[in-house]
Each structure stands twice: as C-alpha cells, then as structure tokens.
Amino acid sequence: MQLEAGSRLKEDYWAKKLNVSRMAVREALTRLLGEGLVNLGEKGGYFVMELTVEDITQIRQVREILEIAALRLAIKRITKAEIAELNKICDDFSSMVNKGYFAGACEADIKFHETLVAFSGNPKLLQAYHSCHIPLFHQKLGKTKIFTDDYELTDEEHRSLVKAVADKDLKTAEEILIYHFTRGEQAILEF
C-alpha cells in the first residue's frame, strides 16, 4: 500500500488494520518522525512527508555516491553467477512491464539497484543505502513512470549497465548509472 504525500496517519486506523495497540503505532510513528519519513501537523497528528525539489536532488546525489561506490567495488569482484542474477532481474522487470504489472516492475527496479549495491561485498554500504530511504524514493519515482517508453529506457539502461559491469568497463558503467539517475530525477521533478 502506498500512501500519498501529505496524508494523515491515524493511529486508531493503523492499530486496527495491523492488529496492534495504538501505543505500538504511536511508537512506530515517533520512530518514522525521527527518520524524517513523517512530520507533525500544526495541530498534532502525523502526516506522510512530502519530498521537496531539494530533497529529490539530495537523494539523487546520495544515491549516486553510494551506488557508484558499490559499482566500483562490485566490478572488481563480481562473478558470472552474480551477472546472471542481475540479468534475471532485468528479465523479471521486462516481464512485469509486458504484463502490465507496473508495481511489480517497480519492485524489480528496486531489487536491481539493491542487488548491485549488495554485490559490492560491503554490508555497511548496503546498510547506508537502506538508511537513506533510497528504496522509498525509488517507489515514489516508480509512480511517475506512466509511459511504456520510460520503462523501456529503464530496461535498456539496466541491461547496458550489466554488460559494462560484465566487461569490467567501469567508466562506461559509471556514465550509464549517472545518466540513469539524472533521467530519473528529471522524471520525478516533472511529475
């Protein structure tokens, strides 16, 4: 379930939906507040955080730094089996798009990038990636991908990136990744 930015998070609704106490929901919302994913309304209550233009740019910058670092580490140690796994994720993405399962395609897109970071072999880098809420940003970006052409470009970029990694061509891989992020940032800003 995706929540709209700015929507109110009612404790009683979520307690009932999740079959937990309101106190548990309040504790979770307080934690989300601390992580910057929700904010407090002027008259109280928790609301889903809206991403500003500055937030989007900063997240893209952090993502670029983390994923290029992961790429540099992964390209040195990646195995044929890991290349095959990335290609399978690309196939899953294409299959989801062809079947019209765009939420599934978004999940495959997220999995592609998380897997690439995981293949760096550095668990702390993967932890940093997750703590920056990049997968959540990715889901928001996925909602902007309305036209099939955008999905086709994403698929093409992912496959080109896998080929560059398999060829151990770091320069090309970095260029593809930077272009991919810049195009994604523009798509979300134009939405």
mmCIF file of C-alpha atoms in Angstrom:
data_model
loop_
_atom_site.group_PDB
_atom_site.id
_atom_site.type_symbol
_atom_site.label_atom_id
_atom_site.label_comp_id
_atom_site.label_asym_id
_atom_site.label_seq_id
_atom_site.Cartn_x
_atom_site.Cartn_y
_atom_site.Cartn_z
ATOM 1 C CA MET A 1 0.000 0.000 0.000
ATOM 2 C CA GLN A 2 1.412 3.363 -0.991
ATOM 3 C CA LEU A 3 0.403 6.431 0.973
ATOM 4 C CA GLU A 4 0.004 9.819 -0.611
ATOM 5 C CA ALA A 5 2.382 12.558 0.492
ATOM 6 C CA GLY A 6 0.682 14.859 2.987
ATOM 7 C CA SER A 7 -1.925 12.296 4.052
ATOM 8 C CA ARG A 8 -2.663 11.952 7.754
ATOM 9 C CA LEU A 9 -1.700 8.737 9.536
ATOM 10 C CA LYS A 10 -4.446 7.982 12.048
ATOM 11 C CA GLU A 11 -3.289 5.888 14.982
ATOM 12 C CA ASP A 12 -6.613 4.125 15.526
ATOM 13 C CA TYR A 13 -6.941 3.164 11.845
ATOM 14 C CA TRP A 14 -3.425 1.662 11.709
ATOM 15 C CA ALA A 15 -3.787 -0.063 15.071
ATOM 16 C CA LYS A 16 -6.941 -1.782 13.845
ATOM 17 C CA LYS A 17 -5.515 -2.560 10.397
ATOM 18 C CA LEU A 18 -2.298 -4.036 11.809
ATOM 19 C CA ASN A 19 -3.992 -5.621 14.844
ATOM 20 C CA VAL A 20 -1.657 -3.899 17.298
ATOM 21 C CA SER A 21 -2.125 -1.416 20.106
ATOM 22 C CA ARG A 22 -2.324 2.324 19.493
ATOM 23 C CA MET A 23 0.792 2.642 21.670
ATOM 24 C CA ALA A 24 2.720 0.407 19.229
ATOM 25 C CA VAL A 25 1.534 2.554 16.314
ATOM 26 C CA ARG A 26 2.474 5.744 18.185
ATOM 27 C CA GLU A 27 5.966 4.350 18.877
ATOM 28 C CA ALA A 28 6.377 3.432 15.192
ATOM 29 C CA LEU A 29 5.211 6.875 14.086
ATOM 30 C CA THR A 30 7.623 8.519 16.529
ATOM 31 C CA ARG A 31 10.439 6.461 15.037
ATOM 32 C CA LEU A 32 9.371 7.410 11.498
ATOM 33 C CA LEU A 33 9.343 11.045 12.634
ATOM 34 C CA GLY A 34 12.930 10.659 13.837
ATOM 35 C CA GLU A 35 13.890 9.165 10.466
ATOM 36 C CA GLY A 36 12.298 12.066 8.620
ATOM 37 C CA LEU A 37 9.623 9.995 6.879
ATOM 38 C CA VAL A 38 6.655 11.650 8.588
ATOM 39 C CA ASN A 39 6.120 15.035 10.132
ATOM 40 C CA LEU A 40 3.858 16.518 12.786
ATOM 41 C CA GLY A 41 0.935 18.680 11.790
ATOM 42 C CA GLU A 42 0.465 22.142 13.273
ATOM 43 C CA LYS A 43 -2.418 20.874 15.398
ATOM 44 C CA GLY A 44 -0.840 17.479 16.070
ATOM 45 C CA GLY A 45 -1.057 14.231 14.231
ATOM 46 C CA TYR A 46 1.402 12.532 11.918
ATOM 47 C CA PHE A 47 1.500 13.129 8.180
ATOM 48 C CA VAL A 48 3.351 11.433 5.326
ATOM 49 C CA MET A 49 6.351 13.571 4.425
ATOM 50 C CA GLU A 50 6.305 15.317 1.071
ATOM 51 C CA LEU A 51 9.500 15.375 -0.955
ATOM 52 C CA THR A 52 10.676 18.824 -1.978
ATOM 53 C CA VAL A 53 12.737 19.558 -5.082
ATOM 54 C CA GLU A 54 15.741 19.922 -2.783
ATOM 55 C CA ASP A 55 15.017 16.525 -1.155
ATOM 56 C CA ILE A 56 14.831 14.840 -4.551
ATOM 57 C CA THR A 57 18.117 16.375 -5.692
ATOM 58 C CA GLN A 58 19.870 15.476 -2.442
ATOM 59 C CA ILE A 59 18.592 11.901 -2.531
ATOM 60 C CA ARG A 60 19.783 11.564 -6.131
ATOM 61 C CA GLN A 61 23.200 12.871 -5.094
ATOM 62 C CA VAL A 62 23.463 10.441 -2.163
ATOM 63 C CA ARG A 63 22.231 7.604 -4.338
ATOM 64 C CA GLU A 64 24.809 8.438 -6.990
ATOM 65 C CA ILE A 65 27.626 8.481 -4.431
ATOM 66 C CA LEU A 66 26.574 5.200 -2.802
ATOM 67 C CA GLU A 67 25.792 3.267 -5.967
ATOM 68 C CA ILE A 68 28.932 4.389 -7.791
ATOM 69 C CA ALA A 69 30.967 3.348 -4.751
ATOM 70 C CA ALA A 70 29.162 -0.008 -4.821
ATOM 71 C CA LEU A 71 29.758 -0.285 -8.560
ATOM 72 C CA ARG A 72 33.496 0.330 -8.116
ATOM 73 C CA LEU A 73 33.713 -2.421 -5.509
ATOM 74 C CA ALA A 74 31.397 -4.842 -7.326
ATOM 75 C CA ILE A 75 33.141 -4.588 -10.680
ATOM 76 C CA LYS A 76 36.360 -5.887 -9.090
ATOM 77 C CA ARG A 77 34.776 -8.967 -7.561
ATOM 78 C CA ILE A 78 31.573 -9.762 -9.442
ATOM 79 C CA THR A 79 31.068 -13.364 -10.514
ATOM 80 C CA LYS A 80 29.359 -14.853 -13.564
ATOM 81 C CA ALA A 81 26.585 -16.088 -11.273
ATOM 82 C CA GLU A 82 26.020 -12.542 -9.967
ATOM 83 C CA ILE A 83 25.935 -11.186 -13.538
ATOM 84 C CA ALA A 84 23.349 -13.881 -14.322
ATOM 85 C CA GLU A 85 21.312 -12.781 -11.282
ATOM 86 C CA LEU A 86 21.318 -9.155 -12.463
ATOM 87 C CA ASN A 87 20.236 -10.311 -15.935
ATOM 88 C CA LYS A 88 17.421 -12.348 -14.373
ATOM 89 C CA ILE A 89 16.210 -9.258 -12.513
ATOM 90 C CA CYS A 90 16.248 -7.383 -15.844
ATOM 91 C CA ASP A 91 14.162 -10.205 -17.361
ATOM 92 C CA ASP A 92 11.741 -10.027 -14.423
ATOM 93 C CA PHE A 93 11.427 -6.263 -14.917
ATOM 94 C CA SER A 94 10.670 -6.716 -18.660
ATOM 95 C CA SER A 95 8.175 -9.470 -17.945
ATOM 96 C CA MET A 96 6.315 -7.323 -15.403
ATOM 97 C CA VAL A 97 6.152 -4.394 -17.822
ATOM 98 C CA ASN A 98 4.944 -6.612 -20.694
ATOM 99 C CA LYS A 99 2.179 -8.000 -18.480
ATOM 100 C CA GLY A 100 1.177 -4.527 -17.276
ATOM 101 C CA TYR A 101 2.259 -5.212 -13.674
ATOM 102 C CA PHE A 102 3.854 -1.834 -13.113
ATOM 103 C CA ALA A 103 4.055 -2.176 -9.320
ATOM 104 C CA GLY A 104 5.952 -5.436 -9.880
ATOM 105 C CA ALA A 105 8.226 -3.672 -12.362
ATOM 106 C CA CYS A 106 8.938 -1.016 -9.742
ATOM 107 C CA GLU A 107 9.838 -3.764 -7.253
ATOM 108 C CA ALA A 108 12.175 -5.368 -9.813
ATOM 109 C CA ASP A 109 13.768 -1.945 -10.422
ATOM 110 C CA ILE A 110 14.369 -1.525 -6.680
ATOM 111 C CA LYS A 111 15.727 -5.079 -6.452
ATOM 112 C CA PHE A 112 18.145 -4.408 -9.336
ATOM 113 C CA HIS A 113 19.749 -1.450 -7.571
ATOM 114 C CA GLU A 114 19.779 -3.099 -4.127
ATOM 115 C CA THR A 115 21.378 -6.212 -5.623
ATOM 116 C CA LEU A 116 24.039 -4.135 -7.344
ATOM 117 C CA VAL A 117 24.847 -2.479 -4.002
ATOM 118 C CA ALA A 118 24.844 -5.881 -2.253
ATOM 119 C CA PHE A 119 27.313 -7.219 -4.837
ATOM 120 C CA SER A 120 29.809 -4.627 -3.607
ATOM 121 C CA GLY A 121 30.507 -7.130 -0.845
ATOM 122 C CA ASN A 122 30.296 -4.333 1.721
ATOM 123 C CA PRO A 123 27.399 -4.795 4.193
ATOM 124 C CA LYS A 124 27.985 -1.313 5.684
ATOM 125 C CA LEU A 125 27.465 0.237 2.248
ATOM 126 C CA LEU A 126 24.205 -1.674 1.844
ATOM 127 C CA GLN A 127 23.149 -0.559 5.332
ATOM 128 C CA ALA A 128 23.891 3.081 4.429
ATOM 129 C CA TYR A 129 21.885 2.650 1.221
ATOM 130 C CA HIS A 130 18.860 1.458 3.167
ATOM 131 C CA SER A 131 19.189 4.027 5.950
ATOM 132 C CA CYS A 132 18.982 6.834 3.374
ATOM 133 C CA HIS A 133 15.498 5.579 2.406
ATOM 134 C CA ILE A 134 16.547 5.195 -1.210
ATOM 135 C CA PRO A 135 14.119 2.290 -1.813
ATOM 136 C CA LEU A 136 11.241 4.546 -0.673
ATOM 137 C CA PHE A 137 12.393 7.287 -3.052
ATOM 138 C CA HIS A 138 12.571 4.632 -5.737
ATOM 139 C CA GLN A 139 8.926 3.687 -5.130
ATOM 140 C CA LYS A 140 7.919 7.331 -5.470
ATOM 141 C CA LEU A 141 9.843 7.503 -8.729
ATOM 142 C CA GLY A 142 8.114 4.330 -9.883
ATOM 143 C CA LYS A 143 4.765 6.097 -9.599
ATOM 144 C CA THR A 144 5.944 8.646 -12.190
ATOM 145 C CA LYS A 145 6.737 6.024 -14.819
ATOM 146 C CA ILE A 146 3.480 6.295 -16.679
ATOM 147 C CA PHE A 147 4.645 5.746 -20.240
ATOM 148 C CA THR A 148 5.965 2.453 -21.581
ATOM 149 C CA ASP A 149 8.849 4.316 -23.245
ATOM 150 C CA ASP A 150 10.205 5.163 -19.808
ATOM 151 C CA TYR A 151 10.091 1.525 -18.772
ATOM 152 C CA GLU A 152 11.855 0.581 -21.999
ATOM 153 C CA LEU A 153 14.587 3.145 -21.294
ATOM 154 C CA THR A 154 14.991 1.836 -17.756
ATOM 155 C CA ASP A 155 15.301 -1.711 -19.060
ATOM 156 C CA GLU A 156 17.809 -0.645 -21.712
ATOM 157 C CA GLU A 157 19.885 1.265 -19.136
ATOM 158 C CA HIS A 158 19.875 -1.642 -16.678
ATOM 159 C CA ARG A 159 20.956 -4.114 -19.367
ATOM 160 C CA SER A 160 23.683 -1.760 -20.629
ATOM 161 C CA LEU A 161 24.912 -1.372 -17.066
ATOM 162 C CA VAL A 162 25.067 -5.147 -16.554
ATOM 163 C CA LYS A 163 27.023 -5.508 -19.810
ATOM 164 C CA ALA A 164 29.512 -2.806 -18.753
ATOM 165 C CA VAL A 165 29.948 -4.494 -15.364
ATOM 166 C CA ALA A 166 30.420 -7.904 -17.013
ATOM 167 C CA ASP A 167 33.015 -6.326 -19.341
ATOM 168 C CA LYS A 168 34.714 -4.711 -16.303
ATOM 169 C CA ASP A 169 34.251 -1.337 -18.046
ATOM 170 C CA LEU A 170 33.991 0.962 -15.022
ATOM 171 C CA LYS A 171 33.985 4.237 -16.988
ATOM 172 C CA THR A 172 31.015 3.201 -19.151
ATOM 173 C CA ALA A 173 29.183 1.702 -16.155
ATOM 174 C CA GLU A 174 29.560 4.960 -14.194
ATOM 175 C CA GLU A 175 28.354 7.025 -17.169
ATOM 176 C CA ILE A 176 25.278 4.812 -17.579
ATOM 177 C CA LEU A 177 24.477 4.977 -13.868
ATOM 178 C CA ILE A 178 24.854 8.767 -13.699
ATOM 179 C CA TYR A 179 22.647 9.216 -16.771
ATOM 180 C CA HIS A 180 20.088 6.806 -15.289
ATOM 181 C CA PHE A 181 19.921 8.798 -12.044
ATOM 182 C CA THR A 182 19.765 12.173 -13.785
ATOM 183 C CA ARG A 183 16.944 10.998 -16.049
ATOM 184 C CA GLY A 184 15.093 9.593 -13.026
ATOM 185 C CA GLU A 185 15.475 12.867 -11.137
ATOM 186 C CA GLN A 186 14.070 14.797 -14.095
ATOM 187 C CA ALA A 187 11.130 12.394 -14.396
ATOM 188 C CA ILE A 188 10.137 12.843 -10.765
ATOM 189 C CA LEU A 189 10.564 16.621 -10.890
ATOM 190 C CA GLU A 190 8.353 16.852 -13.991
ATOM 191 C CA PHE A 191 5.606 14.680 -12.425
#
